[in-house]
Amino acid sequence: MQKLIRITTVPSSLRTLLRGQSRFMSNHFEVIGVSGDGDALTEVKQNEGIRTHVVEMTRTITPFKDLKAVFQLYKFFKAEKPFIVHTHTPKAGTVGMLAAKLAGVPHRLHTIAGLPLLEATGNKRKLLNAVEKFTYRCATGILPNSFGLEQIILDHKFTKPSKLKVIGNGSSNGINTEHYDAALVSENVKANLRTELNISKEDVVFIFIGRIVRDKGINELVAAFNTLSIKNKNCKLILVGPRENHLDPLLPETEALIESNQQILGVGLQKDIRPYVAISNVLTFPSYREGFPNVVLQGSCMELPCIVGNINGCNEIIEHNINGLIIPVKNANAIEEAMQFMINFPEKRQAMIAHTRSRIVKRYKQEFVWSEILKTYQSLS
């Protein structure tokens, strides 16, 4: 059986972003998962039933550590002789594609699920642009996970069109539509969670799910909701997700508002987001940049209308006024107006619900995405 090596920078990406996919692919390939060490890598080995291997990689610019990772991957590839190396996440892509090329791996695929460099400026931007082009040169195929991202790559001339392919309708892993189903959360669980968070039946509940960082639009979201909450006492904002203050800190005034506004409920990272989604009315996701946002898939699949920024991925899942609202990026006033609209017009919000789950099931079901990726693998020779 031919070998397929999948690589992410940190093990939580291998566990979460590709959940179930490695087990599916192991019916057709000998699959090996590679990332930095951690409990999540142990979970991947158990849950996906695949072999795993540790290579430590960083998420920042660290030349000596990066060269060490390249050397370790090169040795591993020479020993394993994979048919395909498929990388995800920026650093894994750069070191993985270089090592795979040096080791003579015939098929080197890199999935693009967002471009952090789009928010960089000056010399840092020039450096990141150069690294991106270098990564693409080392790869034999580049898989942007949205059509908008594919266009951005072409506009920046990072690679030639013939190297690019979007799988299916977009997304790196699709969505488990049977798991993300609001009907699975019992009334008892919802009632208990509402009590715990001091949410009343009259409240319109907005939810954000993701990393609590600047790039996800949290500064604007919190400022918008703070203004909104002064005018509307019956509304809440739930923030679900981890902090990454060392990588992308929030403004001090944002931190102060999260702390002082009793209608903002920070609940941190949650292993199961479904109860929180089930007690919410609207997903708010004003991110600056994405590849193909799983959170919007998950929220829509659980019948939430979504307020999203007008960026690739988000504007491919959401159609304005049909299953949500699309607003300008980095605009607190636009976020507030969209949230106020959702409060003022419950009947329009209700009408959007009819177009949420059905669209996701039709276009982004996990099994469909997996089979399309498999077709891509099987087309290689």
CSV table of C-alpha atoms in Angstrom, one decimal, residues 113-379:
chain,number,residue,atom,x,y,z
A,113,ALA,CA,-6.5,27.5,4.6
A,114,GLY,CA,-5.8,31.2,5.0
A,115,LEU,CA,-3.0,33.6,4.4
A,116,PRO,CA,-1.7,35.3,7.7
A,117,LEU,CA,0.6,37.4,5.5
A,118,LEU,CA,-2.3,39.4,4.2
A,119,GLU,CA,-2.3,41.3,7.6
A,120,ALA,CA,1.4,41.9,7.6
A,121,THR,CA,3.1,45.1,6.3
A,122,GLY,CA,6.6,46.4,5.4
A,123,ASN,CA,9.6,44.1,5.5
A,124,LYS,CA,7.7,41.4,7.3
A,125,ARG,CA,5.2,41.2,4.4
A,126,LYS,CA,8.0,41.1,1.9
A,127,LEU,CA,9.6,38.2,3.8
A,128,LEU,CA,6.3,36.3,4.2
A,129,ASN,CA,5.5,36.8,0.4
A,130,ALA,CA,9.0,35.3,-0.4
A,131,VAL,CA,8.4,32.4,1.9
A,132,GLU,CA,5.0,31.7,0.4
A,133,LYS,CA,6.3,31.7,-3.2
A,134,PHE,CA,9.2,29.4,-2.1
A,135,THR,CA,6.7,27.0,-0.5
A,136,TYR,CA,4.6,26.8,-3.6
A,137,ARG,CA,7.7,26.3,-5.8
A,138,CYS,CA,8.6,23.2,-3.6
A,139,ALA,CA,5.1,21.8,-4.0
A,140,THR,CA,3.8,19.9,-7.0
A,141,GLY,CA,0.2,21.0,-6.2
A,142,ILE,CA,-1.4,23.8,-4.2
A,143,LEU,CA,-4.9,23.2,-2.8
A,144,PRO,CA,-6.6,26.5,-1.7
A,145,ASN,CA,-9.6,25.6,0.4
A,146,SER,CA,-11.9,28.3,-1.1
A,147,PHE,CA,-12.3,29.9,-4.5
A,148,GLY,CA,-11.7,33.4,-3.1
A,149,LEU,CA,-8.4,32.2,-1.7
A,150,GLU,CA,-7.5,30.8,-5.1
A,151,GLN,CA,-8.1,34.2,-6.6
A,152,ILE,CA,-6.0,36.0,-4.0
A,153,ILE,CA,-3.1,33.6,-4.8
A,154,LEU,CA,-3.4,34.3,-8.5
A,155,ASP,CA,-3.7,38.1,-7.9
A,156,HIS,CA,-0.5,38.0,-5.9
A,157,LYS,CA,1.2,35.8,-8.5
A,158,PHE,CA,2.4,33.3,-5.8
A,159,THR,CA,2.3,30.5,-8.3
A,160,LYS,CA,1.0,29.5,-11.8
A,161,PRO,CA,-2.7,28.6,-12.3
A,162,SER,CA,-1.9,25.1,-13.4
A,163,LYS,CA,-0.6,24.2,-9.8
A,164,LEU,CA,-3.9,25.3,-8.2
A,165,LYS,CA,-7.0,23.3,-7.4
A,166,VAL,CA,-10.0,23.8,-5.1
A,167,ILE,CA,-11.4,20.6,-3.8
A,168,GLY,CA,-15.2,20.2,-4.3
A,169,ASN,CA,-17.0,23.4,-3.2
A,170,GLY,CA,-14.2,24.4,-0.8
A,171,SER,CA,-13.3,23.4,2.7
A,172,SER,CA,-10.3,21.2,3.9
A,173,ASN,CA,-12.4,18.6,5.7
A,174,GLY,CA,-16.1,19.3,5.1
A,175,ILE,CA,-18.4,19.0,8.1
A,176,ASN,CA,-19.8,16.1,10.0
A,177,THR,CA,-23.5,17.0,9.5
A,178,GLU,CA,-24.7,14.3,11.9
A,179,HIS,CA,-22.6,15.7,14.7
A,180,TYR,CA,-23.4,19.4,14.2
A,181,ASP,CA,-27.2,19.0,14.6
A,182,ALA,CA,-29.1,21.3,17.0
A,183,ALA,CA,-31.6,18.5,17.6
A,184,LEU,CA,-28.9,16.5,19.5
A,185,VAL,CA,-28.7,19.0,22.3
A,186,SER,CA,-31.4,18.3,24.9
A,187,GLU,CA,-33.8,20.9,26.4
A,188,ASN,CA,-32.4,20.0,29.8
A,189,VAL,CA,-28.8,20.7,28.7
A,190,LYS,CA,-29.9,24.0,27.2
A,191,ALA,CA,-31.8,25.0,30.3
A,192,ASN,CA,-28.9,24.3,32.6
A,193,LEU,CA,-26.5,26.2,30.4
A,194,ARG,CA,-28.8,29.2,30.2
A,195,THR,CA,-29.1,29.2,34.0
A,196,GLU,CA,-25.3,28.9,34.4
A,197,LEU,CA,-24.7,31.8,32.1
A,198,ASN,CA,-27.7,33.9,33.3
A,199,ILE,CA,-29.4,34.0,29.9
A,200,SER,CA,-33.1,34.5,29.8
A,201,LYS,CA,-35.6,33.2,27.2
A,202,GLU,CA,-36.1,36.8,26.1
A,203,ASP,CA,-32.4,37.4,25.3
A,204,VAL,CA,-31.1,37.5,21.8
A,205,VAL,CA,-27.9,35.6,22.0
A,206,PHE,CA,-24.9,36.3,19.7
A,207,ILE,CA,-22.0,33.8,19.7
A,208,PHE,CA,-18.5,34.0,18.5
A,209,ILE,CA,-16.4,30.8,18.2
A,210,GLY,CA,-12.7,30.9,17.4
A,211,ARG,CA,-9.4,32.2,18.7
A,212,ILE,CA,-9.9,35.3,20.8
A,213,VAL,CA,-7.4,37.4,18.9
A,214,ARG,CA,-7.2,40.6,16.9
A,215,ASP,CA,-7.3,38.9,13.5
A,216,LYS,CA,-10.7,37.4,14.2
A,217,GLY,CA,-12.2,40.9,14.5
A,218,ILE,CA,-12.7,40.6,18.3
A,219,ASN,CA,-11.7,44.3,18.9
A,220,GLU,CA,-14.5,45.5,16.6
A,221,LEU,CA,-17.0,42.8,17.8
A,222,VAL,CA,-16.6,43.7,21.4
A,223,ALA,CA,-16.8,47.5,20.7
A,224,ALA,CA,-19.9,47.0,18.6
A,225,PHE,CA,-21.6,44.8,21.2
A,226,ASN,CA,-20.7,47.1,24.0
A,227,THR,CA,-22.6,49.9,22.2
A,228,LEU,CA,-25.4,47.6,21.3
A,229,SER,CA,-25.8,46.3,24.9
A,230,ILE,CA,-26.4,49.9,26.2
A,231,LYS,CA,-29.4,50.2,23.9
A,232,ASN,CA,-30.6,46.6,24.2
A,233,LYS,CA,-30.7,45.1,27.7
A,234,ASN,CA,-32.0,41.7,26.4
A,235,CYS,CA,-29.0,40.6,24.4
A,236,LYS,CA,-25.8,38.6,25.2
A,237,LEU,CA,-22.5,37.8,23.5
A,238,ILE,CA,-20.9,34.5,24.2
A,239,LEU,CA,-17.2,34.3,23.3
A,240,VAL,CA,-16.0,30.7,22.9
A,241,GLY,CA,-12.4,30.0,22.3
A,242,PRO,CA,-8.8,30.2,23.5
A,243,ARG,CA,-6.6,33.3,24.1
A,244,GLU,CA,-3.4,33.7,22.1
A,245,ASN,CA,-2.1,36.9,23.7
A,246,HIS,CA,1.5,35.9,23.0
A,247,LEU,CA,0.8,35.8,19.2
A,248,ASP,CA,-2.0,38.3,18.5
A,249,PRO,CA,-3.1,40.3,21.6
A,250,LEU,CA,-6.3,42.2,21.9
A,251,LEU,CA,-6.4,46.0,22.6
A,252,PRO,CA,-6.3,46.8,26.4
A,253,GLU,CA,-9.7,48.6,26.0
A,254,THR,CA,-11.2,45.4,24.5
A,255,GLU,CA,-9.9,43.4,27.4
A,256,ALA,CA,-11.4,45.9,29.8
A,257,LEU,CA,-14.8,45.7,28.1
A,258,ILE,CA,-14.9,41.9,28.2
A,259,GLU,CA,-14.1,42.1,31.9
A,260,SER,CA,-16.6,44.9,32.8
A,261,ASN,CA,-19.6,44.2,30.5
A,262,GLN,CA,-21.9,41.7,32.2
A,263,GLN,CA,-23.6,40.9,28.9
A,264,ILE,CA,-20.4,39.6,27.4
A,265,LEU,CA,-19.8,36.0,28.5
A,266,GLY,CA,-16.3,34.7,27.9
A,267,VAL,CA,-16.4,30.9,28.4
A,268,GLY,CA,-12.9,30.0,27.0
A,269,LEU,CA,-12.0,26.9,24.9
A,270,GLN,CA,-14.8,24.3,24.9
A,271,LYS,CA,-14.3,20.7,23.8
A,272,ASP,CA,-18.0,20.6,22.6
A,273,ILE,CA,-19.3,23.8,21.2
A,274,ARG,CA,-22.8,22.4,20.4
A,275,PRO,CA,-24.6,23.3,23.7
A,276,TYR,CA,-23.4,27.0,23.3
A,277,VAL,CA,-24.5,27.1,19.7
A,278,ALA,CA,-27.8,25.6,20.6
A,279,ILE,CA,-28.7,28.4,23.1
A,280,SER,CA,-27.6,31.1,20.6
A,281,ASN,CA,-29.6,32.9,17.9
A,282,VAL,CA,-26.9,34.3,15.7
A,283,LEU,CA,-23.2,33.5,14.9
A,284,THR,CA,-21.0,36.6,14.6
A,285,PHE,CA,-17.7,36.0,12.8
A,286,PRO,CA,-16.1,39.3,11.7
A,287,SER,CA,-12.7,37.7,10.9
A,288,TYR,CA,-10.2,39.7,8.8
A,289,ARG,CA,-9.0,36.7,6.8
A,290,GLU,CA,-9.9,33.0,6.5
A,291,GLY,CA,-9.3,30.1,4.2
A,292,PHE,CA,-12.7,28.3,4.6
A,293,PRO,CA,-14.1,28.9,8.1
A,294,ASN,CA,-15.2,25.7,9.8
A,295,VAL,CA,-17.0,27.8,12.5
A,296,VAL,CA,-19.4,29.2,9.9
A,297,LEU,CA,-20.1,25.7,8.5
A,298,GLN,CA,-20.8,24.5,12.1
A,299,GLY,CA,-23.0,27.4,13.0
A,300,SER,CA,-25.0,27.2,9.8
A,301,CYS,CA,-25.3,23.4,10.1
A,302,MET,CA,-26.8,24.0,13.6
A,303,GLU,CA,-29.4,26.4,12.1
A,304,LEU,CA,-27.8,29.8,13.1
A,305,PRO,CA,-28.0,32.8,10.7
A,306,CYS,CA,-24.5,34.2,10.5
A,307,ILE,CA,-23.0,37.7,10.4
A,308,VAL,CA,-19.7,37.4,8.6
A,309,GLY,CA,-17.1,39.7,7.1
A,310,ASN,CA,-16.9,40.1,3.3
A,311,ILE,CA,-13.9,37.8,2.9
A,312,ASN,CA,-13.2,34.7,0.9
A,313,GLY,CA,-14.7,31.5,2.5
A,314,CYS,CA,-17.3,33.4,4.6
A,315,ASN,CA,-18.9,35.0,1.5
A,316,GLU,CA,-18.9,31.6,-0.2
A,317,ILE,CA,-20.9,29.9,2.6
A,318,ILE,CA,-23.2,32.9,3.4
A,319,GLU,CA,-25.5,34.6,0.9
A,320,HIS,CA,-26.5,38.1,2.1
A,321,ASN,CA,-30.1,38.3,3.4
A,322,ILE,CA,-30.6,34.6,2.6
A,323,ASN,CA,-28.8,32.6,5.4
A,324,GLY,CA,-27.1,35.5,7.1
A,325,LEU,CA,-25.6,39.0,6.6
A,326,ILE,CA,-22.3,39.9,4.9
A,327,ILE,CA,-20.7,43.1,6.3
A,328,PRO,CA,-17.5,45.1,5.6
A,329,VAL,CA,-14.3,44.0,7.4
A,330,LYS,CA,-12.8,45.9,10.3
A,331,ASN,CA,-16.0,47.9,10.8
A,332,ALA,CA,-17.5,48.0,14.3
A,333,ASN,CA,-20.4,50.2,13.1
A,334,ALA,CA,-21.4,47.6,10.5
A,335,ILE,CA,-21.2,44.8,13.1
A,336,GLU,CA,-23.5,46.8,15.4
A,337,GLU,CA,-26.0,47.6,12.7
A,338,ALA,CA,-26.1,43.9,11.6
A,339,MET,CA,-26.7,42.8,15.2
A,340,GLN,CA,-29.4,45.4,15.7
A,341,PHE,CA,-31.1,44.2,12.5
A,342,MET,CA,-31.1,40.6,13.9
A,343,ILE,CA,-32.7,42.0,17.1
A,344,ASN,CA,-35.2,44.3,15.4
A,345,PHE,CA,-36.5,41.8,12.8
A,346,PRO,CA,-37.0,38.3,14.4
A,347,GLU,CA,-39.2,37.3,11.5
A,348,LYS,CA,-36.4,37.9,9.0
A,349,ARG,CA,-34.0,36.1,11.2
A,350,GLN,CA,-36.4,33.2,11.3
A,351,ALA,CA,-36.7,33.1,7.5
A,352,MET,CA,-32.9,32.8,7.2
A,353,ILE,CA,-32.9,29.6,9.4
A,354,ALA,CA,-34.8,27.8,6.6
A,355,HIS,CA,-31.7,28.2,4.4
A,356,THR,CA,-29.0,27.3,6.9
A,357,ARG,CA,-28.6,23.6,7.5
A,358,SER,CA,-30.0,22.4,4.2
A,359,ARG,CA,-27.3,24.4,2.2
A,360,ILE,CA,-24.4,22.9,4.3
A,361,VAL,CA,-25.7,19.3,4.0
A,362,LYS,CA,-26.0,19.8,0.2
A,363,ARG,CA,-22.5,21.4,-0.4
A,364,TYR,CA,-20.1,20.5,2.4
A,365,LYS,CA,-20.9,17.1,3.8
A,366,GLN,CA,-17.7,15.5,5.1
A,367,GLU,CA,-18.0,12.3,3.0
A,368,PHE,CA,-18.3,14.4,-0.2
A,369,VAL,CA,-15.2,16.4,0.6
A,370,TRP,CA,-13.2,13.3,1.5
A,371,SER,CA,-14.1,11.5,-1.7
A,372,GLU,CA,-13.1,14.6,-3.7
A,373,ILE,CA,-9.7,14.7,-2.0
A,374,LEU,CA,-9.3,10.9,-2.6
A,375,LYS,CA,-10.0,11.4,-6.3
A,376,THR,CA,-7.2,14.0,-6.4
A,377,TYR,CA,-4.8,11.6,-4.7
A,378,GLN,CA,-5.8,8.7,-7.1
A,379,SER,CA,-5.3,11.0,-10.1
